[in-house]
CSV table of C-alpha atoms and ligand atoms in Angstrom, one decimal:
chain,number,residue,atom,x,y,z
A,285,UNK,CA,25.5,54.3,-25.0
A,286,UNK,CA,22.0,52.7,-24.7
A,287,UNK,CA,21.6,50.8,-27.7
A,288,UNK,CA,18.5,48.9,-26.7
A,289,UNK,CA,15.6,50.3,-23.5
A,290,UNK,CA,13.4,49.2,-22.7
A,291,UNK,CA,11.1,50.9,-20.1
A,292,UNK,CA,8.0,49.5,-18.4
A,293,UNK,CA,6.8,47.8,-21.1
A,294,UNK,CA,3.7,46.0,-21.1
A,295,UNK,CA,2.0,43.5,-23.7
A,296,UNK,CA,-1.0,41.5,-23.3
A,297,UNK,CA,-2.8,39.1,-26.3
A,298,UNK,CA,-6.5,39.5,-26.7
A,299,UNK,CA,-8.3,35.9,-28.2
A,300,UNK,CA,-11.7,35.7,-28.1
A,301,UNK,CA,-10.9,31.5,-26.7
A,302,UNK,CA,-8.3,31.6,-24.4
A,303,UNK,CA,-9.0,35.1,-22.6
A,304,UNK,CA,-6.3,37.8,-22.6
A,305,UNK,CA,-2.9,36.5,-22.0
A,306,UNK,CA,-0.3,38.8,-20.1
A,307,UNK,CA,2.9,37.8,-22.0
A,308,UNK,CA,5.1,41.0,-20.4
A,309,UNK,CA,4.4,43.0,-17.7
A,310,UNK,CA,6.5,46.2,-16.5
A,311,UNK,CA,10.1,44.9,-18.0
A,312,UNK,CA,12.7,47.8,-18.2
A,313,UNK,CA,15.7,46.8,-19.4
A,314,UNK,CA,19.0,48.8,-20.9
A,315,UNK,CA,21.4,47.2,-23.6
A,316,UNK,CA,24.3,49.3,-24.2
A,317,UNK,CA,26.9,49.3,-27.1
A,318,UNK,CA,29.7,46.2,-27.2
A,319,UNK,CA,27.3,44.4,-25.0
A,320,UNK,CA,26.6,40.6,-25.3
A,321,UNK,CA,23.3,40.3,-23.3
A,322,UNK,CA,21.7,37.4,-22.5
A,323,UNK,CA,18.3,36.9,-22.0
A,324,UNK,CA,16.9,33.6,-20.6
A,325,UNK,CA,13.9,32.4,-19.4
A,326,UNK,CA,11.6,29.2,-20.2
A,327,UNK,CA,9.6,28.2,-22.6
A,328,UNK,CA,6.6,30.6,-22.9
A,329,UNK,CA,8.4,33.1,-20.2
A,330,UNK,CA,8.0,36.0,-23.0
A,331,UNK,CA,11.0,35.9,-24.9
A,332,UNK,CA,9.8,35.7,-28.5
A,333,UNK,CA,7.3,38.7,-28.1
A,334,UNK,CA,10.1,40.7,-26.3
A,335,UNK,CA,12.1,40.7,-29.8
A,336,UNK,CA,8.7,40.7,-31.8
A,337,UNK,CA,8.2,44.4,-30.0
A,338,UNK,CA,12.0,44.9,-30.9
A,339,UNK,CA,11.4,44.5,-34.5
A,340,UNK,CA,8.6,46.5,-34.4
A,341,UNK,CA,6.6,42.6,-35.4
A,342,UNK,CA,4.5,43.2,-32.5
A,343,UNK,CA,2.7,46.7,-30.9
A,344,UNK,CA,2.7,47.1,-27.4
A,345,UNK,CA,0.0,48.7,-25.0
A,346,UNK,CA,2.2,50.1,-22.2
A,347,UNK,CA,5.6,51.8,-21.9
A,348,UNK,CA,8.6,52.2,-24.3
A,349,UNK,CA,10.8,50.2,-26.4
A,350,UNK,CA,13.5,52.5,-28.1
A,351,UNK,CA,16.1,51.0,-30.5
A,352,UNK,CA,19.1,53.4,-31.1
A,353,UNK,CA,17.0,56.4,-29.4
A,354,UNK,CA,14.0,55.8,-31.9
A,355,UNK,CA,10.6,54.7,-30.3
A,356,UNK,CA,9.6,51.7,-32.1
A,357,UNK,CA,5.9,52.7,-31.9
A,358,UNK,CA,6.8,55.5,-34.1
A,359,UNK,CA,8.7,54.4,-36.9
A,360,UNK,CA,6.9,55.0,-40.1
A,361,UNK,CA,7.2,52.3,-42.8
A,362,UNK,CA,10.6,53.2,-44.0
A,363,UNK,CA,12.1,53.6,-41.0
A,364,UNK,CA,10.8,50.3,-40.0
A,365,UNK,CA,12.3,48.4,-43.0
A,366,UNK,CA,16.4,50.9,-42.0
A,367,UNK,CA,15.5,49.3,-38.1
A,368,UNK,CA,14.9,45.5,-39.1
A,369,UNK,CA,17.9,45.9,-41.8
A,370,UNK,CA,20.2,47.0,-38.8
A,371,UNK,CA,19.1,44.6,-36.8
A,372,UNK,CA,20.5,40.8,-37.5
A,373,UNK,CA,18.8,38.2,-36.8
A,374,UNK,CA,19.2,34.2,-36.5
A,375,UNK,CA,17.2,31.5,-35.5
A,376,UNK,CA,17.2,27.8,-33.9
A,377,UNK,CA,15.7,26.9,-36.9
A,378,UNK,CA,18.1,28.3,-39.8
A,379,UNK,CA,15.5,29.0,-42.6
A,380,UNK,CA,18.1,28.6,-45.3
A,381,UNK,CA,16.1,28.1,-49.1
A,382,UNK,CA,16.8,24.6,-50.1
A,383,UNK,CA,17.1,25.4,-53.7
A,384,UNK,CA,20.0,28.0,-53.2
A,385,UNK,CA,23.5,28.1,-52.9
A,386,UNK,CA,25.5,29.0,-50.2
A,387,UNK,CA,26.3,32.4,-52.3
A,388,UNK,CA,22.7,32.5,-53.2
A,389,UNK,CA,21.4,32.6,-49.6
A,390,UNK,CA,23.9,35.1,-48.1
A,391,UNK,CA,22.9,37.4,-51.3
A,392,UNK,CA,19.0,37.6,-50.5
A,393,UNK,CA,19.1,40.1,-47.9
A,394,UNK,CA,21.5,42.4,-50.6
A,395,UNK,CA,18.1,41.9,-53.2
A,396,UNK,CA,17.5,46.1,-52.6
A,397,UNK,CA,20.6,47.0,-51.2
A,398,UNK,CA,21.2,49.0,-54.8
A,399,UNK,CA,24.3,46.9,-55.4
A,400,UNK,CA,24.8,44.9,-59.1
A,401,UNK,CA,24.8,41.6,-59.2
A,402,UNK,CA,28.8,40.6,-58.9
A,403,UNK,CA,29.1,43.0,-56.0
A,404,UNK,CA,26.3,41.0,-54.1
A,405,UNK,CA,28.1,38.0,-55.3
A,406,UNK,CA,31.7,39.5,-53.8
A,407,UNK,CA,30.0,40.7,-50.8
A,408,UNK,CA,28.3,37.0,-50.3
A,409,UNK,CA,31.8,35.6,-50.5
A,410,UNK,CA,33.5,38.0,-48.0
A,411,UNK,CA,30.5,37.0,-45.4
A,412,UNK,CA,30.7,33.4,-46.2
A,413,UNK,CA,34.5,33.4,-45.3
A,414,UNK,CA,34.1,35.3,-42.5
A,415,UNK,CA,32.4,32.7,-40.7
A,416,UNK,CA,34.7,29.5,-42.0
A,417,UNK,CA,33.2,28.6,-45.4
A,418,UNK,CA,35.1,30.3,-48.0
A,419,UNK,CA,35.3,27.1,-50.0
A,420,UNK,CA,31.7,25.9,-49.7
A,421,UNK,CA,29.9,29.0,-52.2
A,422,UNK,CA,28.8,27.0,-54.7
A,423,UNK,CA,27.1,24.0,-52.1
A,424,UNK,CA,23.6,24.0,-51.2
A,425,UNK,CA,22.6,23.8,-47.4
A,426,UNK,CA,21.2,20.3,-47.8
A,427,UNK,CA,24.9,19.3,-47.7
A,428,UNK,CA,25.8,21.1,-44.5
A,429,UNK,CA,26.2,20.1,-41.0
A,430,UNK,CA,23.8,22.0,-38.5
A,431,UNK,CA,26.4,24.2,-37.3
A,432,UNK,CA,27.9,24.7,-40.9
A,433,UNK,CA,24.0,26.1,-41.9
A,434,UNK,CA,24.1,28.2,-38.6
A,435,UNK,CA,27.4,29.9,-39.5
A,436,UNK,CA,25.2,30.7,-43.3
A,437,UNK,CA,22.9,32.3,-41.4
A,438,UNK,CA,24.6,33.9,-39.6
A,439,UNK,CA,26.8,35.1,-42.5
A,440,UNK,CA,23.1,36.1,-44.0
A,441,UNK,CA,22.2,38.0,-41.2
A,442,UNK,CA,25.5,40.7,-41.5
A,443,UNK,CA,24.6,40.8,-45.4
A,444,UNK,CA,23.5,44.7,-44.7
A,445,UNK,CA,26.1,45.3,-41.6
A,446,UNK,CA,23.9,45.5,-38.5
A,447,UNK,CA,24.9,46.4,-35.7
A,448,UNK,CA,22.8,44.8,-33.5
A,449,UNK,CA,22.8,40.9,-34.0
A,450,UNK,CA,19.4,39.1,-31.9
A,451,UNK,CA,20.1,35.3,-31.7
A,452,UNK,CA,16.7,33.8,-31.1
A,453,UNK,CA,17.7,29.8,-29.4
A,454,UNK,CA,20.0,29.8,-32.5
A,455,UNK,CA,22.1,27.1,-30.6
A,456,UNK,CA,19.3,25.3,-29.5
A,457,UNK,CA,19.0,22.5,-31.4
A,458,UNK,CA,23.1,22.2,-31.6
A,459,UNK,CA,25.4,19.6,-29.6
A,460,UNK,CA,27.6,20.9,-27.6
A,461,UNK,CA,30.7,21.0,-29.3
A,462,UNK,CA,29.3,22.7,-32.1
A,463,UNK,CA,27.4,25.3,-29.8
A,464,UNK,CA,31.1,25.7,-28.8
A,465,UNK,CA,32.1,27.1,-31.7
A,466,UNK,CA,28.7,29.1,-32.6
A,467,UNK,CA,29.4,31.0,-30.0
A,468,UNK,CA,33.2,31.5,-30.3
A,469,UNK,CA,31.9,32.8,-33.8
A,470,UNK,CA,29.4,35.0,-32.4
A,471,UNK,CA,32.4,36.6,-30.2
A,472,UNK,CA,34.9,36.9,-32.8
A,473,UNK,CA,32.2,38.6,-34.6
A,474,UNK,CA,31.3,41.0,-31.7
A,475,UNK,CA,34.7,42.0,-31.2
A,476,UNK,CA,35.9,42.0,-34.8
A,477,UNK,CA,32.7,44.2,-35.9
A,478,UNK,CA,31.8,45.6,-33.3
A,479,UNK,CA,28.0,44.4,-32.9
A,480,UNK,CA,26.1,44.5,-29.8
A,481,UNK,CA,24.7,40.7,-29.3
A,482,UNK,CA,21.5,39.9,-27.4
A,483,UNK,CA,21.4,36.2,-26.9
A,484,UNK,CA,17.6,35.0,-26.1
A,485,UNK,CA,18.2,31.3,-24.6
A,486,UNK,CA,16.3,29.0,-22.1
A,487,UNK,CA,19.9,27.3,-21.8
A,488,UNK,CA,22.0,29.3,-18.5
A,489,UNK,CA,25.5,27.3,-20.4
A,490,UNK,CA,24.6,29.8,-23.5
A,491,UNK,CA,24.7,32.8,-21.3
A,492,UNK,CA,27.8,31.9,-18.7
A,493,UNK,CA,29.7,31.3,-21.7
A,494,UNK,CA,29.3,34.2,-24.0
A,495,UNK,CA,27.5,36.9,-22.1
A,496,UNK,CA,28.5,40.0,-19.8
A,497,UNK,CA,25.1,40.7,-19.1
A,498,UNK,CA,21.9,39.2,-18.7
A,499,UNK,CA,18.5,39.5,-17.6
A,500,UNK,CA,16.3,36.6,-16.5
A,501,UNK,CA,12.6,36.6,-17.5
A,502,UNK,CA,10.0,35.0,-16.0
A,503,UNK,CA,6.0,34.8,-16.9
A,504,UNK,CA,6.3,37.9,-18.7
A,505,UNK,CA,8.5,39.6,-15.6
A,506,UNK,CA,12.9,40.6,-15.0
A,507,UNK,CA,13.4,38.4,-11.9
A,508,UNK,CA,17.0,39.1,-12.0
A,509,UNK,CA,19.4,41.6,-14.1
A,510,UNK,CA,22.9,42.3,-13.9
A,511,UNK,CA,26.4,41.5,-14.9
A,512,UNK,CA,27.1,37.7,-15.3
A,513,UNK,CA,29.7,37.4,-12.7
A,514,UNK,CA,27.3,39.1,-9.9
A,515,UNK,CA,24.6,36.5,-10.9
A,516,UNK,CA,26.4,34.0,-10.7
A,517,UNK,CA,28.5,34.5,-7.5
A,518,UNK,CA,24.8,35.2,-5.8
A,519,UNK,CA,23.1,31.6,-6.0
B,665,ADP,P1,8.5,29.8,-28.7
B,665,ADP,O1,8.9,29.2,-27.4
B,665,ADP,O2,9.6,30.0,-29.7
B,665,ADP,O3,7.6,30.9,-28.6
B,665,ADP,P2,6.1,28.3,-29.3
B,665,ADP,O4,5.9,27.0,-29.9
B,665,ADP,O5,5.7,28.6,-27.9
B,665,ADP,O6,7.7,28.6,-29.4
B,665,ADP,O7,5.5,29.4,-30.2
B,665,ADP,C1,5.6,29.4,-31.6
B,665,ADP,C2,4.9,30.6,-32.2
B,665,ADP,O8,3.5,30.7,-31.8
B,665,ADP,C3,5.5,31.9,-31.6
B,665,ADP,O9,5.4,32.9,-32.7
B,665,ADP,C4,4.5,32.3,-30.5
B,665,ADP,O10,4.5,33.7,-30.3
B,665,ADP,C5,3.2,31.8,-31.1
B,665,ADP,N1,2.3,31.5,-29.9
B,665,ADP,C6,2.7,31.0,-28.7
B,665,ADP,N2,1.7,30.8,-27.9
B,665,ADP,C7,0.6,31.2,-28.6
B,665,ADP,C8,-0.8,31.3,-28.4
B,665,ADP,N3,-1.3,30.9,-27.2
B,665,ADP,N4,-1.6,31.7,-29.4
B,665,ADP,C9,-1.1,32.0,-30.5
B,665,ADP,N5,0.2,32.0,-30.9
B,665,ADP,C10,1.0,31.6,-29.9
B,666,ADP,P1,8.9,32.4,-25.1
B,666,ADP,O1,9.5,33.0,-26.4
B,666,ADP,O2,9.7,32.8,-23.9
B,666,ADP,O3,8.6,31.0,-25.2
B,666,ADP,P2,6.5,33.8,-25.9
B,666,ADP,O4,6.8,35.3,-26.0
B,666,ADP,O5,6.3,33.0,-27.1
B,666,ADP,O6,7.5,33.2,-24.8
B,666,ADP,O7,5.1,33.7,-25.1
B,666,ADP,C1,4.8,34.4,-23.9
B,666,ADP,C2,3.3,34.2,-23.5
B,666,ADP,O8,2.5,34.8,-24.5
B,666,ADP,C3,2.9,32.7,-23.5
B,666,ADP,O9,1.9,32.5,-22.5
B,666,ADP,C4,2.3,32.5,-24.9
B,666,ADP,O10,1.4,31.5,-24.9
B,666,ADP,C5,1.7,33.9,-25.2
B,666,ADP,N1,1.6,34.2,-26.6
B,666,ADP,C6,2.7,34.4,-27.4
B,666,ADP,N2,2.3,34.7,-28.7
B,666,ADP,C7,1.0,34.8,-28.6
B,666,ADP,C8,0.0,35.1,-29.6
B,666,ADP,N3,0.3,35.4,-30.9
B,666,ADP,N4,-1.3,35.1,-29.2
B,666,ADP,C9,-1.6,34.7,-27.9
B,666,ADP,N5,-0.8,34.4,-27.0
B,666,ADP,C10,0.5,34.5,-27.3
């Protein structure tokens, strides 16, 4: 059932300036299947290196980090490349490329994927209207709204069906209506497809609002894990 564990894991930067730097220390953490976990800390708490290490962007010097029952650690090349591909990914930042369409930028991801160029086209439709902008294949994300280029992204980041999705602040730099209906996307999509979520936030709304789980980092450490409601009803 364990889709994500993590188990003592431990990861410290060397720099020859600043001295070594203890971003997490001793976190074991279990994600399971149909999950949406949140995990929320502040700025600098550890966040980005814990999905860095789930990527297998970043090694580790203590404990274990398995990803469907695979040590990360041990992936050769190839499996590496099959993890990442199953493994969705968005971003407060949306990184769309300026000088593609809509169609274009849902497509990239396909580039290997063995399919011919109109069935990466078809498929790039299908994700586009999944998410709400069937009509809009042709426009360029200069001409979106923040949340519009959020929900391309997002469409990008199913291009190869994963079925984990990791949403890195992706609501971050949203209002709050629109964060509203991020996240009612993201849960249509998690109980439409299937996908286990993990939600990385600094913001606690993100997390009561979508999540059943969530863990709460803190320089590098779990403070606090559990379901959402327990959290919650134990100030
Ligand atoms: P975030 O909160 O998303 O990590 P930051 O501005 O802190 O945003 O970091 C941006 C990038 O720089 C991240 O990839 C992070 O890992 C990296 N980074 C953060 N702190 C340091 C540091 N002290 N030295 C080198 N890189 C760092
Ligand atoms: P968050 O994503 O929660 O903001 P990060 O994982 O980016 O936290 O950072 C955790 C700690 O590790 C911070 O003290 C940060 O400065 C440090 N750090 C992150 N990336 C690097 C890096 N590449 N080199 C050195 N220190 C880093």
């Amino acid at each position: 059932r364990a889709v994500i564990a993590l188990s003592h894991l431990s990861k410290t930067y060397h720099s020859e300036e600043e001295g070594d730097r203890t971003a997490l220390s001793d976190v074991s953490l279990r994600i399971d299947k149909g999950d949406i976990f949140g995990i929320i800390g502040l700025s600098g708490a550890g966040k980005s290196t814990l999905v860095r290490c789930l990527n297998g962007l970043e090694t580790y010097q203590g404990g274990s980090v398995k990803v469907r029952g695979q040590e990360v650690a041990d992936l050769s090349p190839r499996e590496l490349r099959s993890l990442r591909q199953r493994t969705g990914m968005i971003f407060q930042r949306f990184n769309l490329m300026p000088s593609r369409t809509l169609l274009g930028n849902v497509a990239l991801p396909l580039a290997n994927s063995g399919l011919n160029r109109k069935e990466r086209t078809d498929r790039a439709r299908e994700l586009l209207e999944l998410v709400g902008l069937a009509e809009l294949g042709e426009s360029y994300p200069a001409e979106l709204s923040g949340g519009q280029q959020q929900r391309v992204a997002i469409a990008r980041a199913l291009a190869n069906r994963p079925d984990i999705l990791l949403s890195d602040e992706a609501t971050s730099a949203l209002d709050p209506n629109t964060t509203k209906s991020i996240l009612a996307l993201l849960r249509r999509l998690h109980d439409e497809l299937g996908i286990t979520v993990v939600m990385i936030t600094h913001e606690m709304a993100v997390v009561r609002q979508i999540c059943n789980r969530l863990a709460v980092i803190d320089q590098g450490r779990i403070v606090e894990e559990g379901r959402v409601f327990d959290v919650f009803a134990n100030p």
